[in-house]
Coordinates of C-alpha atoms and ligand atoms in Angstrom, one line a residue:
X201 CA -2.1 57.2 20.7
X202 CA 0.4 54.8 22.2
X203 CA 2.4 55.8 25.3
X204 CA 6.1 55.8 25.6
X205 CA 8.4 55.9 28.6
X206 CA 12.2 55.7 29.1
X207 CA 14.6 55.8 31.9
X208 CA 18.4 56.1 32.6
X209 CA 19.4 55.5 36.2
X210 CA 21.8 53.9 38.6
X211 CA 19.0 51.5 39.7
X212 CA 17.0 48.9 37.9
X213 CA 14.7 50.8 35.5
X214 CA 12.3 47.9 34.7
X215 CA 9.9 48.7 37.6
X216 CA 9.9 52.4 36.6
X217 CA 9.1 51.5 33.0
X218 CA 6.3 49.0 34.0
X219 CA 4.7 51.4 36.4
X220 CA 5.0 54.2 33.8
X221 CA 3.3 52.0 31.1
X222 CA 0.5 51.1 33.5
X223 CA -0.2 54.8 33.9
X224 CA 0.0 55.3 30.1
X225 CA -2.3 52.4 29.3
X226 CA -5.1 54.8 28.7
X227 CA -3.3 55.8 25.5
X228 CA -3.5 52.3 24.1
X229 CA -3.7 48.8 25.4
X230 CA -3.3 46.4 22.4
X231 CA 0.2 45.3 23.4
X232 CA 3.1 46.4 25.6
X233 CA 6.8 46.0 25.6
X234 CA 10.1 47.1 27.2
X235 CA 13.7 46.9 26.1
X236 CA 16.7 47.3 28.4
X237 CA 20.4 47.3 28.0
X238 CA 21.5 44.3 30.0
X239 CA 25.3 43.7 29.9
X240 CA 26.3 43.1 26.3
X241 CA 22.8 42.8 24.8
X242 CA 19.5 44.6 24.4
X243 CA 16.9 42.5 26.0
X244 CA 13.3 42.9 25.0
X245 CA 10.0 41.6 26.3
X246 CA 6.8 42.2 24.4
X247 CA 3.3 40.8 24.9
X248 CA 0.0 41.2 23.2
X249 CA -2.6 42.5 25.7
X250 CA -2.2 44.5 28.8
X251 CA 0.9 45.8 30.5
X252 CA 0.2 43.4 33.3
X253 CA 0.8 40.5 31.0
X254 CA 4.1 42.0 29.8
X255 CA 5.0 42.7 33.4
X256 CA 4.6 39.0 34.3
X257 CA 6.7 37.9 31.3
X258 CA 9.4 40.4 32.2
X259 CA 9.5 39.0 35.8
X260 CA 9.7 35.5 34.5
X261 CA 12.6 36.4 32.2
X262 CA 14.3 38.2 35.0
X263 CA 14.6 41.4 33.0
X264 CA 16.7 44.1 34.6
X265 CA 18.8 47.1 33.4
X266 CA 19.9 50.6 34.2
X267 CA 18.8 52.0 30.8
X268 CA 15.5 51.1 29.1
X269 CA 12.5 52.2 27.0
X270 CA 8.9 51.0 27.1
X271 CA 5.7 51.2 25.0
X272 CA 2.0 50.6 25.2
X273 CA 0.3 50.3 21.8
X274 CA -2.9 51.3 20.1
X275 CA -2.5 49.5 16.8
X276 CA -2.4 51.6 13.6
X277 CA 0.1 50.0 11.1
X278 CA -0.2 46.3 11.4
X279 CA -2.4 44.1 13.5
X280 CA -2.3 43.4 17.2
X281 CA 0.6 40.9 17.2
X282 CA 3.8 40.4 19.1
X283 CA 6.0 41.2 16.1
X284 CA 4.2 44.5 15.7
X285 CA 4.6 45.4 19.4
X286 CA 7.3 47.9 20.4
X287 CA 10.1 48.3 21.1
X288 CA 11.4 47.7 17.6
X289 CA 15.1 46.8 17.0
X290 CA 17.6 47.0 14.2
X291 CA 20.3 44.3 14.2
X292 CA 19.8 44.0 18.0
X293 CA 21.9 47.2 18.2
X294 CA 19.3 49.9 18.2
X295 CA 15.9 49.8 20.0
X296 CA 13.1 52.3 19.5
X297 CA 9.7 53.1 20.9
X298 CA 7.4 55.4 19.0
X299 CA 4.1 57.2 19.4
X300 CA 2.7 58.7 16.3
X301 CA 2.5 57.9 12.6
X302 CA 5.3 58.1 10.0
X303 CA 3.7 59.2 6.8
X304 CA 6.6 58.4 4.5
X305 CA 7.2 55.0 6.0
X306 CA 6.5 53.1 2.8
X307 CA 9.0 55.1 0.9
X308 CA 11.6 54.7 3.7
X309 CA 10.9 51.0 3.9
X310 CA 11.7 50.5 0.2
X311 CA 14.8 52.5 0.5
X312 CA 16.0 50.6 3.6
X313 CA 15.2 47.3 2.0
X314 CA 17.5 48.4 -0.9
X315 CA 20.2 49.0 1.7
X316 CA 19.8 45.5 3.0
X317 CA 17.5 45.9 6.0
X318 CA 15.0 43.2 6.6
X319 CA 11.6 44.0 8.2
X320 CA 10.0 41.8 10.9
X321 CA 6.9 43.9 11.5
X322 CA 4.3 45.7 9.5
X323 CA 4.7 48.9 11.6
X324 CA 5.8 52.3 10.5
X325 CA 8.1 52.4 13.5
X326 CA 10.5 49.8 12.3
X327 CA 11.7 52.2 9.7
X328 CA 12.9 54.5 12.4
X329 CA 14.9 51.8 14.1
X330 CA 16.6 50.9 10.8
X331 CA 17.1 54.5 9.7
X332 CA 18.8 55.3 13.0
X333 CA 20.9 52.2 12.7
X334 CA 21.9 53.2 9.1
X335 CA 23.2 56.5 10.2
X336 CA 24.7 55.3 13.5
X337 CA 26.8 52.5 11.9
X338 CA 28.2 55.1 9.5
X339 CA 30.0 56.6 12.5
X340 CA 29.2 59.5 14.8
X341 CA 27.0 59.7 17.9
X342 CA 23.6 58.2 18.6
X343 CA 22.3 61.7 19.0
X344 CA 23.5 62.7 15.6
X345 CA 22.1 59.5 14.1
X346 CA 18.7 60.2 15.6
X347 CA 18.9 63.8 14.3
X348 CA 19.7 62.6 10.8
X349 CA 17.0 60.0 10.8
X350 CA 14.2 62.2 12.2
X351 CA 15.0 64.9 9.7
X352 CA 14.0 62.4 7.0
X353 CA 10.7 61.4 8.6
X354 CA 7.5 63.1 7.8
X355 CA 4.5 62.7 10.0
X356 CA 4.2 62.7 13.8
X357 CA 6.5 61.1 16.4
X358 CA 7.6 61.0 19.9
X359 CA 10.4 58.5 20.2
X360 CA 12.9 57.0 22.7
X361 CA 16.0 55.4 21.4
X362 CA 18.8 53.3 23.0
X363 CA 21.9 51.7 21.4
X364 CA 23.8 48.6 22.5
X365 CA 27.1 50.3 22.8
X366 CA 25.8 53.5 24.5
X367 CA 24.9 52.4 28.1
X368 CA 25.0 56.0 29.2
X369 CA 22.7 57.6 26.7
X370 CA 18.9 57.8 26.1
X371 CA 18.0 59.8 23.1
X372 CA 14.5 61.2 22.4
X373 CA 12.8 63.3 19.8
X374 CA 9.4 65.0 19.3
X375 CA 7.3 66.2 16.4
X376 CA 3.6 66.4 16.7
X377 CA 3.1 64.0 19.6
X378 CA 3.6 64.9 23.3
X379 CA 6.9 64.1 25.0
X380 CA 8.5 65.4 28.2
X381 CA 11.7 64.8 30.0
X382 CA 11.6 64.1 33.7
X383 CA 14.6 65.3 35.8
X384 CA 15.6 63.1 38.7
X385 CA 18.5 63.0 41.0
X386 CA 21.3 61.1 39.2
X387 CA 18.6 59.7 36.9
X388 CA 16.4 61.1 34.0
X389 CA 13.3 60.0 32.2
X390 CA 11.2 60.5 29.1
X391 CA 7.4 60.0 29.0
X392 CA 4.3 60.8 26.9
X393 CA 2.8 62.4 30.0
X394 CA 3.8 63.2 33.5
X395 CA 1.7 60.5 35.2
X396 CA 4.2 57.9 33.9
X397 CA 7.1 59.2 35.9
X398 CA 5.4 60.9 38.8
X399 CA 6.7 58.3 41.4
X400 CA 10.2 59.2 40.3
X401 CA 10.1 63.0 39.8
X402 CA 7.8 66.0 39.4
X403 CA 10.4 68.2 37.6
X404 CA 9.6 68.1 33.9
X405 CA 10.5 69.8 30.7
X406 CA 8.0 69.8 27.9
X407 CA 9.7 69.3 24.6
X408 CA 8.8 71.6 21.7
X409 CA 8.1 70.5 18.1
X410 CA 11.3 69.4 16.5
X411 CA 13.3 69.1 19.7
X412 CA 15.8 66.3 20.1
X413 CA 17.2 65.4 23.5
X414 CA 20.1 63.5 24.9
X415 CA 19.7 62.2 28.4
X416 CA 22.5 60.9 30.6
X417 CA 22.2 60.0 34.3
X418 CA 23.5 63.5 35.2
X419 CA 22.2 65.8 32.5
X420 CA 20.0 66.6 29.6
X421 CA 21.0 68.3 26.4
X422 CA 18.3 69.6 24.0
X423 CA 18.4 71.0 20.5
X424 CA 15.6 72.7 18.7
X425 CA 14.3 72.1 15.2
X426 CA 17.0 74.5 13.8
X427 CA 19.8 72.5 15.5
X428 CA 20.3 75.2 18.1
X429 CA 20.8 74.4 21.8
X430 CA 17.4 74.8 23.4
X431 CA 16.8 75.9 27.0
X432 CA 13.3 74.9 28.0
X433 CA 11.7 75.9 31.3
X434 CA 11.5 73.3 34.1
X435 CA 8.0 72.9 35.4
X436 CA 7.0 71.4 38.7
X437 CA 4.0 69.1 38.0
X438 CA 1.1 69.6 40.4
X439 CA -0.6 66.3 39.3
X440 CA -1.2 64.3 42.5
X441 CA -0.4 60.6 42.7
X442 CA -3.7 60.0 44.5
X443 CA -5.6 61.4 41.5
X444 CA -4.1 58.6 39.4
X445 CA -5.2 55.8 41.8
X446 CA -8.6 54.1 42.0
X447 CA -9.0 54.6 45.7
X448 CA -12.2 53.0 46.9
X449 CA -13.7 52.8 43.4
X450 CA -14.0 49.8 41.1
X451 CA -13.3 51.7 37.9
X452 CA -11.8 55.0 36.9
X453 CA -15.0 55.9 35.1
X454 CA -17.0 55.4 38.4
X455 CA -14.4 57.5 40.3
X456 CA -14.5 60.2 37.7
X457 CA -18.3 60.3 37.6
X458 CA -18.3 60.8 41.4
X459 CA -15.5 63.4 41.3
X460 CA -17.7 65.7 39.3
X461 CA -18.9 67.9 42.1
X462 CA -15.3 68.6 43.0
X463 CA -14.1 69.0 39.4
X464 CA -17.0 71.4 38.7
X465 CA -16.3 73.4 41.9
X466 CA -12.6 73.7 41.0
X467 CA -13.4 74.8 37.5
X468 CA -16.1 77.2 38.7
X469 CA -13.7 78.7 41.2
X470 CA -11.6 80.0 38.3
X471 CA -14.7 81.7 37.0
X472 CA -15.7 83.1 40.3
X473 CA -12.1 84.4 40.9
X474 CA -12.0 86.3 37.6
X475 CA -15.8 86.9 37.2
X476 CA -17.2 86.7 33.7
X477 CA -14.3 88.8 32.4
X478 CA -12.1 88.5 29.4
X479 CA -9.1 87.8 31.6
X480 CA -10.6 84.4 32.2
X481 CA -9.4 83.4 28.8
X482 CA -5.9 84.9 28.8
X483 CA -4.3 88.3 28.5
X484 CA -5.1 88.9 24.9
X485 CA -8.8 88.2 25.4
X486 CA -9.7 91.8 26.3
X487 CA -8.6 92.9 22.9
X488 CA -9.9 90.0 20.9
X489 CA -13.4 89.4 22.3
X490 CA -14.9 92.8 21.4
X491 CA -13.8 92.3 17.7
X492 CA -15.7 89.1 17.2
X493 CA -18.6 88.6 14.8
X494 CA -19.1 84.9 15.4
X495 CA -17.8 81.7 17.0
X496 CA -16.8 78.5 15.2
X497 CA -16.4 75.5 17.4
X498 CA -14.3 72.5 16.3
X499 CA -14.1 69.3 18.3
X500 CA -14.5 65.5 18.2
X501 CA -16.7 63.0 20.1
X502 CA -17.9 64.0 23.5
X503 CA -16.1 67.3 23.2
X504 CA -18.1 68.0 20.0
X505 CA -21.3 67.4 22.0
X506 CA -20.0 70.0 24.5
X507 CA -19.7 72.3 21.6
X508 CA -23.3 71.6 20.5
X509 CA -24.5 72.5 23.9
X510 CA -22.5 75.7 23.8
X511 CA -24.1 76.8 20.6
X512 CA -27.4 77.2 22.5
X513 CA -25.8 79.2 25.2
X514 CA -23.6 81.4 22.9
X515 CA -26.4 82.3 20.6
X516 CA -29.0 82.9 23.3
X517 CA -26.9 84.6 25.9
X518 CA -24.3 86.4 23.8
X519 CA -26.5 87.0 20.7
X520 CA -23.7 86.1 18.4
X521 CA -23.6 83.4 15.6
X522 CA -22.1 80.1 16.6
X523 CA -21.6 77.1 14.5
X524 CA -20.2 73.7 15.6
X525 CA -18.4 71.3 13.4
X526 CA -16.8 67.9 13.8
X527 CA -13.1 68.6 13.4
X528 CA -12.3 65.7 11.1
X529 CA -14.9 66.8 8.7
X530 CA -14.1 70.5 8.8
X531 CA -10.4 70.0 8.0
X532 CA -11.2 68.5 4.6
X533 CA -13.8 70.8 3.2
X534 CA -13.5 74.2 1.5
X535 CA -15.1 76.0 4.4
X536 CA -15.9 79.7 4.4
X537 CA -13.9 81.6 7.0
X538 CA -14.8 84.9 8.5
X539 CA -11.5 86.1 10.1
X540 CA -13.6 87.7 12.9
X541 CA -15.1 84.4 13.9
X542 CA -13.3 83.0 16.9
X543 CA -12.2 79.4 16.5
X544 CA -12.9 77.5 19.7
X545 CA -11.4 74.1 19.9
X546 CA -12.6 71.8 22.7
X547 CA -10.3 68.9 23.7
X548 CA -9.9 67.1 27.0
X549 CA -6.5 65.8 26.1
X550 CA -5.3 68.8 24.0
X551 CA -3.6 66.5 21.6
X552 CA -6.4 65.1 19.4
X553 CA -5.0 65.1 15.9
X554 CA -8.2 65.9 14.1
X555 CA -8.9 68.8 16.3
X556 CA -5.3 70.1 16.1
X557 CA -5.3 69.8 12.3
X558 CA -8.7 71.5 12.1
X559 CA -7.3 74.4 14.1
X560 CA -4.3 74.7 11.8
X561 CA -6.6 74.6 8.8
X562 CA -8.9 77.3 10.2
X563 CA -5.8 79.5 10.6
X564 CA -4.8 78.8 7.0
X565 CA -8.3 79.8 5.9
X566 CA -7.9 83.1 7.6
X567 CA -9.4 82.8 11.1
X568 CA -7.5 85.4 13.1
X569 CA -8.1 84.1 16.7
X570 CA -8.3 80.7 18.4
X571 CA -9.4 79.8 21.9
X572 CA -8.8 76.3 23.4
X573 CA -10.9 74.7 26.1
X574 CA -8.7 72.0 27.4
X575 CA -8.0 69.9 30.5
X576 CA -4.3 69.2 30.0
X577 CA -1.9 72.1 30.7
X578 CA 0.9 72.6 28.2
X579 CA -0.6 70.2 25.7
X580 CA -0.4 70.9 21.9
X581 CA -3.8 72.5 21.2
X582 CA -3.8 75.2 23.9
X583 CA -0.2 76.0 23.0
X584 CA -1.3 76.6 19.4
X585 CA -4.1 78.9 20.5
X586 CA -4.2 82.6 21.4
X587 CA -6.6 82.1 24.3
X588 CA -7.2 79.3 26.7
X589 CA -9.5 78.1 29.4
X590 CA -8.2 75.2 31.4
X591 CA -10.8 73.1 32.9
X592 CA -9.8 71.8 36.3
X593 CA -11.2 68.3 36.1
X594 CA -7.9 66.7 37.2
X595 CA -6.5 63.6 35.4
X596 CA -9.2 61.7 33.5
X597 CA -8.1 58.1 33.0
X598 CA -11.3 56.2 32.0
X599 CA -11.4 56.2 28.2
X600 CA -15.0 57.4 28.3
X601 CA -15.0 61.1 29.0
X602 CA -17.1 62.2 32.0
X603 CA -15.8 64.9 34.3
X604 CA -13.9 66.5 31.4
X605 CA -17.2 66.9 29.5
X606 CA -19.1 68.6 32.4
X607 CA -16.2 70.9 33.1
X608 CA -15.9 71.8 29.5
X609 CA -19.5 72.9 29.6
X610 CA -18.6 75.2 32.5
X611 CA -15.9 76.8 30.4
X612 CA -18.2 77.2 27.5
X613 CA -20.9 78.6 29.6
X614 CA -18.4 81.2 31.0
X615 CA -17.5 82.0 27.4
X616 CA -21.1 82.6 26.4
X617 CA -21.7 84.9 29.4
X618 CA -18.4 86.8 28.9
X619 CA -19.2 87.3 25.3
X620 CA -22.6 88.5 26.3
X621 CA -21.2 91.0 28.7
X622 CA -18.7 92.3 26.1
X623 CA -21.6 92.7 23.7
X624 CA -23.8 94.4 26.2
X625 CA -26.3 91.6 26.2
X626 CA -25.8 90.5 29.9
X627 CA -26.9 93.0 32.6
X628 CA -25.3 93.1 36.0
X629 CA -28.4 91.3 37.4
X630 CA -28.1 88.6 34.7
X631 CA -24.4 88.2 35.6
X632 CA -25.2 87.8 39.3
X633 CA -27.9 85.2 38.4
X634 CA -25.5 83.2 36.2
X635 CA -22.8 83.2 38.9
X636 CA -25.4 82.1 41.4
X637 CA -26.5 79.3 39.0
X638 CA -22.9 78.2 38.8
X639 CA -22.5 78.2 42.6
X640 CA -25.4 75.9 43.0
X641 CA -24.3 73.5 40.2
X642 CA -22.0 71.2 42.2
X643 CA -24.8 70.7 44.8
X644 CA -27.3 69.7 42.0
X645 CA -24.8 67.4 40.5
X646 CA -24.2 65.7 43.9
X647 CA -28.0 65.3 44.1
X648 CA -28.0 63.7 40.7
X649 CA -25.3 61.3 41.8
X650 CA -27.6 60.1 44.6
X651 CA -29.9 58.7 41.9
X652 CA -27.4 55.9 41.4
X653 CA -29.4 53.0 43.0
X654 CA -32.4 53.8 40.9
X655 CA -30.3 54.0 37.7
X656 CA -28.6 50.7 38.6
X657 CA -32.0 49.1 38.9
X658 CA -32.8 50.2 35.3
X659 CA -29.5 49.0 34.0
X660 CA -30.5 45.3 34.2
X661 CA -33.3 45.9 31.7
X662 CA -30.9 47.6 29.3
X663 CA -28.2 45.0 29.5
X664 CA -30.2 42.5 27.6
X665 CA -31.1 44.8 24.7
X666 CA -29.3 45.2 21.4
X667 CA -30.4 48.8 20.7
X668 CA -31.5 51.9 22.6
X669 CA -32.8 55.3 21.6
X670 CA -32.1 58.6 23.4
X671 CA -34.3 61.6 23.0
X672 CA -33.9 65.2 24.1
X673 CA -34.9 68.6 22.8
X674 CA -33.1 72.0 22.8
X675 CA -30.3 72.2 25.2
X676 CA -30.8 68.6 26.2
X677 CA -30.5 67.1 22.7
X678 CA -26.6 67.2 22.9
X679 CA -27.0 65.4 26.3
X680 CA -29.1 62.7 24.6
X681 CA -26.3 62.4 22.0
X682 CA -23.7 62.1 24.8
X683 CA -25.9 59.5 26.6
X684 CA -26.0 57.4 23.4
X685 CA -22.3 57.7 22.9
X686 CA -21.5 56.7 26.4
X687 CA -23.7 53.6 26.2
X688 CA -22.4 52.4 22.9
X689 CA -18.8 53.1 23.8
X690 CA -18.6 51.1 27.0
X691 CA -21.5 48.6 26.8
X692 CA -21.3 48.0 23.0
X693 CA -25.1 48.3 22.8
X694 CA -26.1 50.1 19.6
X695 CA -27.5 53.5 20.6
X696 CA -28.7 56.5 18.7
X697 CA -29.9 59.9 19.8
X698 CA -32.4 62.2 18.2
X699 CA -34.0 65.5 18.9
X700 CA -37.4 64.1 20.0
X701 CA -39.3 66.1 17.3
X702 CA -37.3 64.3 14.6
X703 CA -38.6 60.9 15.6
X704 CA -41.6 61.0 13.3
X705 CA -39.4 61.8 10.3
X706 CA -37.8 58.3 10.3
X707 CA -36.4 56.8 13.4
X708 CA -39.9 56.0 14.8
X709 CA -39.9 53.0 12.4
X710 CA -37.3 51.4 14.8
X711 CA -39.6 51.6 17.8
X712 CA -41.2 48.4 19.1
X713 CA -41.4 46.6 22.4
X714 CA -37.7 45.7 22.2
X715 CA -36.6 49.3 21.9
X716 CA -35.8 51.1 25.2
X717 CA -36.2 54.8 24.7
X718 CA -34.4 57.1 27.2
X719 CA -35.9 60.6 27.4
X720 CA -34.3 63.6 29.0
X721 CA -37.3 65.7 29.9
X722 CA -36.7 68.5 32.4
X723 CA -39.3 71.1 32.9
X724 CA -38.3 73.6 30.2
X725 CA -40.0 75.4 27.4
X726 CA -40.1 72.3 25.2
X727 CA -41.5 69.9 27.8
X728 CA -45.0 69.7 26.3
X729 CA -43.5 68.9 22.9
X730 CA -41.4 66.2 24.4
X731 CA -44.5 64.7 26.1
X732 CA -46.2 64.5 22.7
X733 CA -43.2 62.8 21.2
X734 CA -43.3 60.3 24.1
X735 CA -46.9 59.4 23.3
X736 CA -45.7 58.6 19.8
X737 CA -43.2 56.1 21.2
X738 CA -45.7 54.6 23.7
X739 CA -48.3 54.1 21.0
X740 CA -45.8 51.9 19.1
X741 CA -45.0 49.7 22.2
X742 CA -41.7 51.4 23.0
X743 CA -40.7 51.3 26.6
X744 CA -39.8 54.8 28.0
X745 CA -37.2 55.5 30.6
X746 CA -37.6 59.2 31.5
X747 CA -35.2 61.5 33.4
X748 CA -37.5 64.3 34.5
X749 CA -37.4 66.8 37.3
X750 CA -40.2 67.1 39.9
X751 CA -41.7 70.1 38.0
X752 CA -42.2 68.0 34.9
X753 CA -45.0 66.1 36.6
X754 CA -44.3 62.7 35.0
X755 CA -45.8 59.6 36.6
X756 CA -44.9 56.0 36.3
X757 CA -47.3 54.0 34.2
X758 CA -47.3 50.9 32.1
X759 CA -44.2 51.1 30.0
X760 CA -43.2 54.4 31.4
X761 CA -40.4 54.5 34.0
X762 CA -39.5 57.7 35.6
X763 CA -36.5 58.9 37.7
X764 CA -36.8 62.3 39.2
X765 CA -33.8 64.4 38.5
X766 CA -32.8 67.4 40.7
X767 CA -34.9 70.6 40.5
X768 CA -34.4 72.2 37.1
X769 CA -31.4 74.5 37.3
X770 CA -32.1 76.8 34.4
X771 CA -29.6 77.1 31.6
X772 CA -27.2 74.7 33.4
X773 CA -29.7 71.9 33.4
X774 CA -27.7 70.0 30.6
X775 CA -24.8 69.6 33.0
X776 CA -27.0 68.1 35.7
X777 CA -28.8 65.8 33.3
X778 CA -25.5 64.4 32.0
X779 CA -24.9 62.6 35.3
X780 CA -27.7 60.1 35.0
X781 CA -26.9 59.1 31.4
X782 CA -23.2 58.6 32.4
X783 CA -24.3 56.4 35.3
X784 CA -26.7 54.5 33.1
X785 CA -24.0 53.6 30.6
X786 CA -21.6 52.7 33.5
X787 CA -24.1 50.3 35.1
X788 CA -25.3 48.7 31.9
X789 CA -21.6 48.1 31.0
X790 CA -21.1 46.5 34.4
X791 CA -24.1 44.2 33.9
X792 CA -22.7 43.1 30.5
X793 CA -19.2 42.6 31.9
X794 CA -17.4 44.8 29.5
X795 CA -14.1 46.5 30.3
X796 CA -15.5 49.8 31.4
X797 CA -12.3 51.8 31.6
X798 CA -10.7 50.3 28.5
X799 CA -13.4 49.6 26.0
X800 CA -12.4 47.5 23.0
X801 CA -10.8 49.2 19.9
X802 CA -10.6 52.6 21.6
X803 CA -8.0 54.7 23.4
X804 CA -8.2 57.9 25.3
X805 CA -5.9 60.1 23.4
X806 CA -6.6 60.0 19.6
X807 CA -3.4 61.2 17.9
X808 CA -4.1 59.5 14.6
X809 CA -6.5 60.5 11.8
Ligands
F6R265 C1 -16.0 59.6 24.4 C2 -14.7 60.3 24.3 C3 -14.3 60.8 23.0 C4 -13.5 62.1 23.1 C5 -12.9 62.5 21.7 C6 -12.2 63.8 21.7 O1 -16.3 59.3 25.7 O2 -14.0 60.5 25.3 O3 -15.3 60.9 22.1 O4 -14.3 63.1 23.5 O5 -12.0 61.4 21.3 O6 -11.1 63.7 22.6 P1 -10.5 65.1 23.2 O7 -11.5 65.8 24.0 O8 -9.3 64.6 24.0 O9 -10.1 65.9 22.0

């Protein structure tokens, strides 16, 4: 986590850094800081809290400069304090911002202490500042000092470095964390992601692992991990500035919930263009997919729940074994690997460390092929995969994932049907039906969004509760899990989800009149079972809040509240039923006055273990 930005220009870079940090705040929002070269000193402003606080302080202190770096932090090493906020400096001569974790920081700290360096913070980053200083003061260029220093670091980093006596140089390096260079006109930039510099330029170079860069106002020099000059392609970013603005919405989460019909249409368009054909997943897919004997899905959080949903589709539509595992668990167990099981990683950001490491581990264990379902182009996980399906959700800024989840489901559904076709399990008629189902999906999702006033009315009741239970069965059980995660994540109400049939095996003991129980109960094969499970809840005084389509024939009664969801849309029903649970969490959080887009203790991009 953490976001970094840097700029070298012929104009004041402080506004560029501040705007960049605001866009990167999704990566962490514990503290923020900038350092600029101002005349004969490096001036630094840091504040605990949001970028806006630091911005105010920078204005008060009249901070300006033509070269600078900035950082927004999600605390790992050391508490949320100003001394731990970046940039970190060494003898007021070197300033560094860092995203990532230096694993050998303790060893380096002891060594640097022995060399006379004093530490002001508890961070791992301060060792980078001192190490660069150590090599720089021995003579040579800043670039070489960064090169020597980084070659001694183990762990993950994206860094930006400036030096007091180098007003014309901004040095950066990348290993394991995202970093790009933005190319301007007489000015250049670095950033964790393109959103940070979009107002200045769209021309970007994505650094590769081990790259080190030297930026001046007029040029960029890069070397690769083997110290060889590196020529990296220049991309023209198609991220729109409007997609990064709130527009008429109060929160990004609200905006992103409402963007789902469009995000889904855009993602479905890719499927319609290619059909359910291997080409949808990349050139090598036509050769890889027919060889498969199974699928192994690895992911975290909401993306893991997308994987759980996919298991139902892949096994029932493609008739092939599929297992789904939490990436952070998988990577530490002696797992059995069948080389012919396709590893599918699901990650909105494409840089979740646990998922990335799980992918590497799966490769080590012998899995021959990997497919990434991802929302961020050129991010680390798809780049480490043989095949990729990019969801077209657009930038997701709210920390709680919404449109990324539903579009991941489209990608996974397309995978299930494509595998089914390859394996001769999906007829031409089935295929036409699935395409038709997809075509109708954005409309059903729009219909679900229209339920907002009713859901808002429910939210007041939830806002005063300490706990909630979510129930679903079959394909809708992962959606119950997702509903519970959304609620706890942004409203801080403790929520759990169970397959409804599991209630009587333990969790029923929790049910009393204070326990709201949300049930996802569309008219599917398990409906009658769900109805029996609901009786069990009602008999213990639990209050039921049921999302049921018209065909389910539920009626309001004492302690049973019902919202009618859109007509059951077959196998895609989990996507439609995600919308109400997202809106419920959003409105409950609003009632409780929590920070919906930036819930406490979390960050959007989880690049630490
Ligand atoms: C919850 C949420 C997280 C992410 C998880 C994985 O709303 O967003 O649980 O799903 O951190 O992130 P990605 O998908 O970026 O790998």
